[in-house]
Coordinates of N, CA and C in Angstrom, one line a residue:
M1 N 0.7 -1.0 0.5 CA 0.0 0.3 0.1 C 0.5 1.4 0.5
N2 N 0.5 2.2 -0.9 CA 1.3 3.1 -1.0 C 1.1 4.3 0.0
I3 N 1.8 5.5 0.0 CA 1.5 6.6 1.0 C -0.2 7.3 0.7
Y4 N -0.3 7.4 -0.2 CA -1.6 8.3 -0.6 C -2.8 7.1 -0.1
S5 N -2.6 5.9 -0.4 CA -3.8 5.2 -0.2 C -4.2 4.9 1.5
F6 N -2.6 4.4 2.2 CA -2.5 4.9 3.3 C -3.1 6.0 4.3
A7 N -2.9 6.9 3.3 CA -3.4 8.3 4.1 C -4.8 8.4 3.8
K8 N -5.0 7.6 2.8 CA -6.6 8.4 2.4 C -8.0 7.2 3.5
T9 N -6.6 5.6 3.6 CA -7.8 5.2 4.7 C -7.8 5.7 5.9
V10 N -7.0 6.3 6.2 CA -6.6 6.3 7.7 C -7.4 7.9 8.2
V11 N -7.5 9.0 7.1 CA -8.3 10.1 6.9 C -9.6 9.4 7.0
F12 N -10.3 8.4 6.2 CA -11.5 8.2 6.0 C -11.9 7.8 7.2
S13 N -11.4 6.9 7.8 CA -11.5 6.0 9.3 C -11.5 7.3 10.0
A14 N -10.6 8.6 10.3 CA -10.8 9.4 10.9 C -12.2 9.9 11.0
L15 N -12.6 10.3 9.6 CA -13.7 11.8 9.7 C -14.7 10.6 9.4
K16 N -15.1 9.4 9.1 CA -16.3 8.7 8.8 C -16.9 8.8 9.8
P17 N -16.5 8.3 11.2 CA -17.6 8.6 12.5 C -18.1 10.0 12.8
I18 N -17.5 10.8 12.4 CA -18.2 12.1 12.7 C -18.8 12.9 11.9
Y19 N -18.7 12.6 10.5 CA -19.7 13.2 9.2 C -20.4 11.9 8.4
R20 N -21.4 12.3 8.4 CA -22.4 11.1 7.7 C -22.2 12.0 5.9
F21 N -21.1 11.3 5.3 CA -20.6 11.4 4.2 C -21.9 10.7 3.0
E22 N -22.3 11.5 1.9 CA -23.2 11.3 1.2 C -22.5 11.7 -0.1
V23 N -22.2 10.7 -1.0 CA -21.5 11.4 -2.2 C -22.5 10.8 -3.4
I24 N -22.6 11.8 -4.7 CA -23.3 11.9 -5.8 C -23.0 12.2 -6.6
G25 N -23.3 11.5 -7.5 CA -22.1 11.9 -9.5 C -21.7 11.2 -9.3
T26 N -21.2 10.1 -9.0 CA -19.5 9.4 -9.2 C -19.6 9.1 -10.6
E27 N -20.7 8.3 -11.1 CA -21.0 8.0 -12.6 C -20.7 9.2 -13.3
N28 N -20.8 10.8 -12.9 CA -19.9 11.7 -13.7 C -18.5 11.7 -13.6
F29 N -17.9 11.4 -12.5 CA -16.6 11.4 -12.8 C -15.8 10.5 -14.0
P30 N -14.9 11.4 -14.9 CA -14.7 9.9 -16.1 C -13.1 9.0 -15.0
K31 N -13.2 8.1 -15.7 CA -12.6 6.6 -15.0 C -11.1 7.0 -15.5
D32 N -10.8 7.9 -16.7 CA -9.2 7.8 -17.1 C -9.6 9.2 -17.8
G33 N -8.3 9.4 -17.9 CA -8.1 10.7 -18.9 C -7.8 12.0 -17.6
G34 N -7.1 13.2 -17.8 CA -7.0 14.4 -17.4 C -8.5 14.9 -16.7
I35 N -8.4 15.3 -15.6 CA -9.5 15.8 -14.9 C -9.0 16.8 -14.1
L36 N -9.2 18.1 -14.4 CA -9.4 19.5 -13.8 C -10.8 19.6 -12.5
L37 N -10.6 19.2 -11.3 CA -12.1 19.1 -10.3 C -12.0 20.1 -9.5
C38 N -12.8 21.1 -9.8 CA -13.1 22.3 -9.4 C -14.5 22.3 -8.8
S39 N -14.0 22.4 -6.8 CA -14.8 22.7 -6.0 C -15.1 23.6 -5.5
N40 N -16.4 24.6 -4.9 CA -16.5 25.3 -3.6 C -15.4 25.3 -2.7
H41 N -15.2 26.0 -1.8 CA -14.6 25.7 -0.8 C -15.1 26.3 1.0
I42 N -15.5 25.7 1.5 CA -16.4 26.1 2.8 C -15.4 25.7 4.2
N43 N -14.7 24.8 4.2 CA -13.8 24.2 5.4 C -12.6 24.0 5.2
A44 N -11.5 23.9 6.3 CA -10.2 23.8 5.5 C -10.1 22.4 5.5
L45 N -11.2 21.4 6.0 CA -11.2 19.7 5.7 C -11.7 19.5 4.3
D46 N -12.1 20.9 3.7 CA -12.3 20.5 2.1 C -11.0 19.1 1.7
P47 N -10.0 20.0 0.9 CA -9.3 19.0 0.6 C -9.5 17.9 0.7
P48 N -8.7 17.4 2.4 CA -9.0 15.7 2.7 C -10.4 15.1 2.3
V49 N -11.4 16.0 2.2 CA -12.4 15.2 2.0 C -12.9 14.9 0.8
V50 N -12.3 16.0 0.1 CA -12.7 15.5 -1.3 C -11.7 14.3 -2.1
G51 N -10.4 14.4 -1.4 CA -9.6 13.7 -1.6 C -9.5 12.0 -1.5
I52 N -10.4 11.6 -0.1 CA -10.8 10.5 0.5 C -11.7 10.5 -0.7
L53 N -13.1 11.1 -0.7 CA -14.0 10.7 -1.7 C -14.3 10.4 -3.1
A54 N -13.0 11.4 -3.7 CA -13.2 11.4 -5.3 C -12.8 9.6 -5.6
P55 N -13.6 9.1 -6.5 CA -13.0 7.7 -7.2 C -11.5 7.5 -7.5
R56 N -10.8 8.3 -7.8 CA -9.6 8.4 -8.1 C -8.5 9.6 -7.7
P57 N -7.2 9.1 -7.4 CA -6.2 9.9 -6.5 C -6.5 11.7 -7.2
V58 N -6.6 12.3 -6.2 CA -6.4 13.7 -6.5 C -5.0 13.9 -6.4
H59 N -4.8 15.2 -6.9 CA -3.4 16.1 -6.6 C -3.8 17.2 -6.3
F60 N -3.4 18.0 -5.4 CA -3.8 19.2 -4.8 C -2.4 19.7 -4.5
M61 N -2.4 21.7 -4.9 CA -1.4 22.5 -4.4 C -1.4 22.6 -2.9
A62 N -0.5 22.8 -2.9 CA -0.1 22.9 -1.1 C 1.2 24.3 -0.7
K63 N 0.6 25.3 0.3 CA 1.7 26.3 0.3 C 2.8 25.8 0.5
A64 N 4.0 26.7 -0.2 CA 5.2 26.3 -0.1 C 5.9 26.0 1.3
E65 N 5.6 27.0 2.3 CA 6.1 26.6 3.6 C 5.4 25.6 4.2
L66 N 4.4 24.6 4.0 CA 4.2 23.3 4.5 C 5.9 22.4 4.3
F67 N 6.1 22.5 2.8 CA 7.3 21.6 2.4 C 8.3 21.8 3.4
N68 N 8.6 22.7 4.2 CA 9.5 22.8 4.9 C 9.5 22.7 6.2
V69 N 8.1 22.2 6.9 CA 8.0 21.2 7.7 C 8.4 20.0 8.1
P70 N 9.9 19.5 9.0 CA 10.3 18.4 8.7 C 9.2 16.8 8.6
L71 N 8.1 17.2 9.6 CA 7.3 16.2 9.9 C 6.7 15.8 8.2
L72 N 6.1 17.2 7.8 CA 5.2 17.3 6.3 C 6.4 17.3 5.1
K73 N 7.1 18.0 5.1 CA 7.9 17.5 3.5 C 8.1 16.4 3.0
G74 N 8.2 15.2 4.3 CA 8.1 13.8 3.4 C 6.8 13.1 3.3
I75 N 5.8 14.0 4.0 CA 4.6 13.0 3.9 C 3.7 13.7 2.7
L76 N 3.7 15.0 2.2 CA 3.0 15.7 1.2 C 3.0 15.4 -0.1
P77 N 4.5 14.9 -0.4 CA 4.5 14.7 -1.7 C 4.0 13.4 -2.4
G78 N 4.2 12.0 -1.2 CA 3.5 10.8 -0.9 C 1.7 11.0 -1.1
V79 N 0.7 12.0 -0.6 CA -0.2 12.3 -0.9 C -0.5 13.5 -1.7
N80 N 0.1 13.2 -2.6 CA -0.1 13.7 -3.8 C -0.1 15.4 -3.9
A81 N 0.6 16.3 -3.0 CA 0.4 18.0 -2.8 C 1.4 18.2 -3.7
F82 N 2.0 19.1 -4.2 CA 2.6 20.0 -4.7 C 2.7 21.4 -4.0
P83 N 4.5 21.6 -4.2 CA 4.4 23.2 -3.5 C 3.4 24.2 -4.5
V84 N 3.2 25.7 -3.8 CA 2.5 26.4 -5.0 C 3.2 27.8 -3.6
K85 N 3.7 28.7 -4.4 CA 4.0 29.7 -3.4 C 2.7 31.1 -3.8
R86 N 2.3 31.6 -2.6 CA 1.1 31.8 -2.7 C 1.4 33.9 -2.8
G87 N 0.5 34.0 -3.5 CA 0.9 35.4 -3.7 C 1.5 36.1 -5.2
L88 N 1.9 35.0 -5.9 CA 3.0 35.3 -6.6 C 2.4 33.9 -8.1
S89 N 2.9 35.0 -8.8 CA 2.7 33.9 -10.2 C 3.6 33.0 -10.5
D90 N 3.0 31.6 -9.7 CA 4.5 30.5 -9.6 C 4.2 29.6 -10.4
R91 N 5.0 29.9 -11.4 CA 5.3 29.2 -12.5 C 5.9 28.1 -12.7
D92 N 6.7 27.1 -11.9 CA 6.6 25.9 -11.6 C 5.1 25.1 -11.2
A93 N 4.5 26.3 -10.0 CA 3.2 25.0 -9.9 C 2.0 25.1 -11.0
L94 N 2.3 26.1 -11.8 CA 1.5 26.2 -13.0 C 1.9 24.9 -14.1
R95 N 3.3 24.6 -13.9 CA 3.8 23.9 -15.2 C 3.5 22.3 -14.9
T96 N 3.4 22.2 -13.2 CA 3.5 20.7 -12.2 C 2.1 20.7 -12.7
A97 N 1.1 21.5 -12.5 CA -0.3 21.3 -12.7 C -0.6 20.7 -14.1
I98 N -0.1 21.7 -15.1 CA -0.8 21.3 -16.7 C 0.1 19.9 -17.0
K99 N 1.1 19.7 -16.7 CA 1.7 18.4 -17.0 C 0.7 17.6 -16.2
L100 N 0.7 17.5 -15.0 CA -0.6 16.2 -14.3 C -1.0 16.4 -15.0
L101 N -2.2 17.4 -15.9 CA -3.4 16.9 -16.6 C -3.0 16.4 -17.6
K102 N -2.0 17.0 -18.8 CA -1.8 16.0 -19.3 C -1.3 14.7 -19.2
E103 N -0.9 14.3 -18.4 CA -0.1 13.0 -18.2 C -1.5 12.2 -17.6
G104 N -2.7 12.6 -17.7 CA -4.0 12.1 -17.5 C -4.2 11.7 -16.1
E105 N -3.7 12.8 -15.1 CA -4.1 12.8 -13.4 C -5.3 13.4 -13.2
V106 N -5.6 13.7 -11.9 CA -6.9 14.4 -11.4 C -5.9 15.6 -10.5
V107 N -6.3 16.9 -11.2 CA -5.9 17.8 -10.3 C -7.0 18.7 -9.5
G108 N -6.8 18.5 -8.4 CA -8.1 19.3 -7.7 C -7.9 21.1 -7.4
L109 N -8.8 21.5 -7.7 CA -8.6 23.3 -7.2 C -9.6 23.9 -6.9
F110 N -9.7 24.7 -6.1 CA -10.6 25.7 -5.1 C -10.4 26.9 -5.9
P111 N -11.3 27.1 -6.6 CA -10.7 28.4 -7.9 C -11.1 29.8 -6.9
E112 N -12.1 29.8 -6.0 CA -12.0 30.8 -5.1 C -11.1 30.7 -4.0
G113 N -10.1 30.1 -4.0 CA -8.3 30.8 -3.7 C -8.3 30.7 -2.2
T114 N -9.6 30.7 -1.6 CA -9.7 31.1 -0.1 C -11.2 30.5 0.0
R115 N -11.6 29.9 1.7 CA -12.6 29.7 2.2 C -13.3 30.5 2.1
S116 N -14.6 30.4 1.9 CA -16.0 31.2 1.8 C -16.1 31.4 3.7
K117 N -16.0 32.9 3.8 CA -16.5 33.0 5.4 C -18.2 32.9 5.8
D118 N -18.5 33.2 4.6 CA -20.3 32.6 4.9 C -21.1 31.3 4.5
G119 N -20.1 30.6 3.6 CA -20.1 29.5 3.2 C -21.1 29.6 1.6
K120 N -21.3 31.4 1.1 CA -21.7 31.3 -0.1 C -20.8 31.0 -1.0
L121 N -21.1 30.9 -2.4 CA -19.9 30.8 -3.9 C -19.3 32.1 -4.0
G122 N -18.1 32.3 -3.9 CA -17.4 33.7 -4.1 C -16.9 33.2 -5.5
K123 N -16.4 34.4 -6.1 CA -16.1 34.8 -7.7 C -14.7 33.6 -7.6
G124 N -14.4 32.8 -8.8 CA -13.4 32.3 -9.2 C -12.6 32.9 -9.6
F125 N -10.9 32.7 -9.1 CA -10.1 33.6 -9.7 C -9.9 32.6 -11.3
S126 N -9.0 33.7 -12.2 CA -8.8 32.8 -13.6 C -8.1 31.9 -13.8
G127 N -6.9 31.4 -13.0 CA -6.6 30.3 -12.9 C -7.2 28.7 -12.8
A128 N -8.4 29.0 -12.7 CA -9.7 27.4 -12.9 C -9.1 27.5 -14.7
G129 N -9.8 29.1 -15.0 CA -10.0 29.0 -16.5 C -8.6 28.6 -17.4
F130 N -7.5 29.1 -16.6 CA -6.2 29.0 -17.5 C -5.9 27.4 -17.4
F131 N -6.1 27.0 -16.1 CA -5.9 25.4 -16.2 C -6.8 24.3 -17.1
A132 N -7.9 24.6 -17.1 CA -9.2 24.1 -18.2 C -8.4 24.2 -19.6
L133 N -8.3 25.6 -19.8 CA -7.4 25.8 -21.6 C -6.2 25.3 -21.9
R134 N -5.7 25.3 -21.1 CA -4.2 24.5 -20.9 C -3.7 23.1 -20.8
G135 N -4.4 22.6 -19.8 CA -4.7 21.3 -19.9 C -4.9 20.2 -20.1
E136 N -6.1 20.3 -21.0 CA -6.3 19.5 -22.3 C -6.5 18.4 -21.8
A137 N -7.8 18.7 -19.9 CA -8.3 17.9 -19.8 C -9.9 18.0 -19.6
N138 N -11.0 17.0 -18.8 CA -12.4 17.3 -18.4 C -12.3 17.8 -17.7
V139 N -13.1 18.6 -17.2 CA -13.6 19.5 -15.7 C -15.0 19.3 -15.4
V140 N -14.2 18.7 -14.0 CA -15.6 18.0 -13.6 C -16.1 19.4 -12.3
P141 N -17.2 19.8 -12.2 CA -17.2 20.7 -11.2 C -17.8 19.8 -9.8
C142 N -17.7 20.1 -8.8 CA -17.9 19.7 -7.1 C -18.5 20.6 -6.6
A143 N -19.7 20.4 -5.7 CA -19.8 21.3 -4.6 C -19.8 20.3 -3.6
I144 N -19.2 21.2 -2.1 CA -19.5 20.7 -1.3 C -20.4 21.1 -0.1
I145 N -21.3 20.2 0.2 CA -22.5 21.1 0.8 C -22.1 20.4 2.3
G146 N -22.2 21.2 3.2 CA -22.3 21.1 4.9 C -23.6 21.0 5.3
P147 N -23.5 21.3 6.5 CA -22.1 22.1 7.6 C -21.3 21.0 8.1
Y148 N -19.9 21.6 8.5 CA -19.1 20.6 9.1 C -19.1 20.5 10.6
K149 N -20.5 19.5 10.6 CA -21.0 19.6 12.3 C -21.2 18.2 12.5
P150 N -20.5 17.4 13.9 CA -20.3 16.2 13.9 C -21.9 15.7 13.8
F151 N -21.9 14.8 13.5 CA -22.9 13.6 13.1 C -24.4 14.2 12.4
K152 N -23.9 15.0 11.3 CA -24.6 16.0 10.5 C -24.2 15.3 8.8
K153 N -24.9 15.6 7.9 CA -25.0 14.7 6.5 C -23.9 15.7 5.8
L154 N -23.0 15.4 5.8 CA -22.1 16.3 4.6 C -22.0 15.6 2.9
K155 N -22.7 16.8 2.2 CA -22.4 16.1 0.8 C -21.0 16.2 0.0
V156 N -21.1 15.5 -0.9 CA -20.2 15.7 -2.0 C -20.6 15.6 -3.1
V157 N -21.0 16.4 -4.2 CA -21.5 16.2 -5.4 C -20.8 16.4 -6.8
Y158 N -21.1 15.5 -7.9 CA -19.8 15.8 -9.1 C -20.6 15.7 -9.9
G159 N -20.6 17.1 -10.7 CA -21.6 17.2 -11.9 C -21.0 16.3 -13.1
E160 N -22.0 16.8 -14.2 CA -21.1 16.0 -15.5 C -20.0 16.8 -15.7
P161 N -18.8 16.1 -16.6 CA -17.9 17.1 -17.7 C -18.3 18.3 -17.9
I162 N -17.4 19.4 -17.9 CA -17.7 20.3 -18.4 C -17.0 20.3 -20.0
D163 N -17.3 20.8 -21.1 CA -16.8 20.4 -22.6 C -15.9 21.7 -22.6
I164 N -15.2 21.9 -22.5 CA -14.1 23.0 -22.8 C -13.4 23.4 -24.1
K165 N -14.0 21.9 -25.0 CA -13.0 22.1 -26.5 C -13.6 23.5 -27.1
P166 N -15.1 23.7 -27.0 CA -15.5 24.9 -27.9 C -14.7 26.3 -27.5
Y167 N -14.5 26.3 -25.8 CA -13.9 27.2 -25.9 C -12.5 27.4 -26.0
R168 N -11.6 26.1 -25.9 CA -10.7 26.7 -26.7 C -10.3 26.7 -28.3
E169 N -10.8 26.1 -28.9 CA -11.2 26.6 -30.4 C -11.7 28.0 -30.5
R170 N -12.3 28.2 -29.9 CA -12.4 29.9 -30.2 C -12.1 30.9 -29.0
K171 N -10.9 29.9 -28.7 CA -9.5 30.6 -28.4 C -10.3 32.0 -26.6
A172 N -11.0 31.0 -26.1 CA -12.2 32.1 -24.8 C -10.8 32.7 -24.0
S173 N -11.3 33.8 -23.1 CA -10.6 33.8 -22.1 C -10.5 33.2 -21.1
A174 N -9.1 33.3 -20.2 CA -9.5 32.3 -18.8 C -10.4 32.5 -18.0
D175 N -11.0 33.7 -17.6 CA -11.9 34.7 -17.1 C -13.2 34.2 -17.6
E176 N -13.4 34.1 -18.7 CA -14.9 33.3 -18.8 C -15.3 32.0 -18.9
V177 N -14.1 31.2 -18.9 CA -14.4 29.8 -18.5 C -14.1 29.6 -17.1
T178 N -13.7 30.4 -16.6 CA -13.7 30.5 -14.6 C -15.1 30.6 -14.5
E179 N -16.1 31.7 -15.1 CA -17.4 31.8 -15.4 C -18.4 30.6 -15.1
V180 N -17.7 30.1 -16.6 CA -19.0 28.7 -16.2 C -18.8 27.7 -15.8
I181 N -17.4 27.8 -15.2 CA -17.0 26.4 -14.3 C -17.8 26.9 -12.9
M182 N -17.6 28.0 -12.6 CA -18.3 28.6 -11.3 C -19.6 28.4 -11.5
E183 N -20.4 28.9 -12.7 CA -21.8 28.5 -12.8 C -22.5 26.9 -12.8
N184 N -21.7 26.2 -12.9 CA -21.8 25.0 -12.6 C -21.6 24.9 -11.6
I185 N -20.7 24.7 -10.7 CA -21.1 24.8 -9.3 C -21.9 25.2 -8.7
A186 N -22.5 26.2 -8.8 CA -23.3 27.3 -8.3 C -24.8 26.2 -8.8
Q187 N -25.2 25.7 -9.4 CA -26.1 24.8 -10.7 C -26.1 23.6 -9.3
L188 N -25.1 23.0 -8.8 CA -24.9 21.8 -8.0 C -25.7 22.2 -7.2
L189 N -24.9 23.4 -6.3 CA -25.4 23.8 -4.9 C -26.8 24.1 -5.1
K190 N -27.2 24.9 -6.0 CA -28.3 24.9 -6.1 C -29.8 23.6 -6.2
E191 N -29.3 22.4 -7.0 CA -29.8 21.6 -6.7 C -30.0 20.6 -5.9
H192 N -29.1 20.3 -5.1 CA -28.6 19.6 -3.8 C -28.4 20.1 -2.3
Q193 N -28.8 21.5 -1.8 CA -28.8 22.0 -1.5 C -30.1 21.9 0.2
S194 N -31.1 21.6 -1.1 CA -32.4 21.6 0.0 C -32.7 19.9 -0.2
K195 N -32.3 19.4 -0.8 CA -32.6 18.2 -0.7 C -32.1 17.3 0.4

């Protein structure tokens, strides 16, 4: 068992007794090929929750400072995290994400960039559109529907892949594609929040 599988099992075992996970739409998750998995962001636990519930291993960016922490620097690469320098245009992180997508991997992204303070979906940064256009991958919208409260239902919903090809062909802007991604996440939230 590799570090990722082991960590996934440990995290799942730790969180499952606390939260009543409900996963919807796994049939929408392509079985192969690169995937840009774009989700809303409501809690610090979103990355591990998305990571343990996704049908395939997910790569996430993690702030570069964490890779300097002695305990973490050996673990983070094993759980498919790669460093990003926040507040800068980090070309290495951009290249890594695009390379992973082109190699058929899953890259998880929170287009809002930071957690929502009120639980509402915020504006997405253009980075999501940039990766969608350059990564030659399927884009799968994802909605995390809380609250993160003990013994309450926590839903993770995967929507149908967004066809980015027409946007690539007409050379759409990263901002426009990000808007499309955010609209798809908003639609998932609207459809499943009341259920």
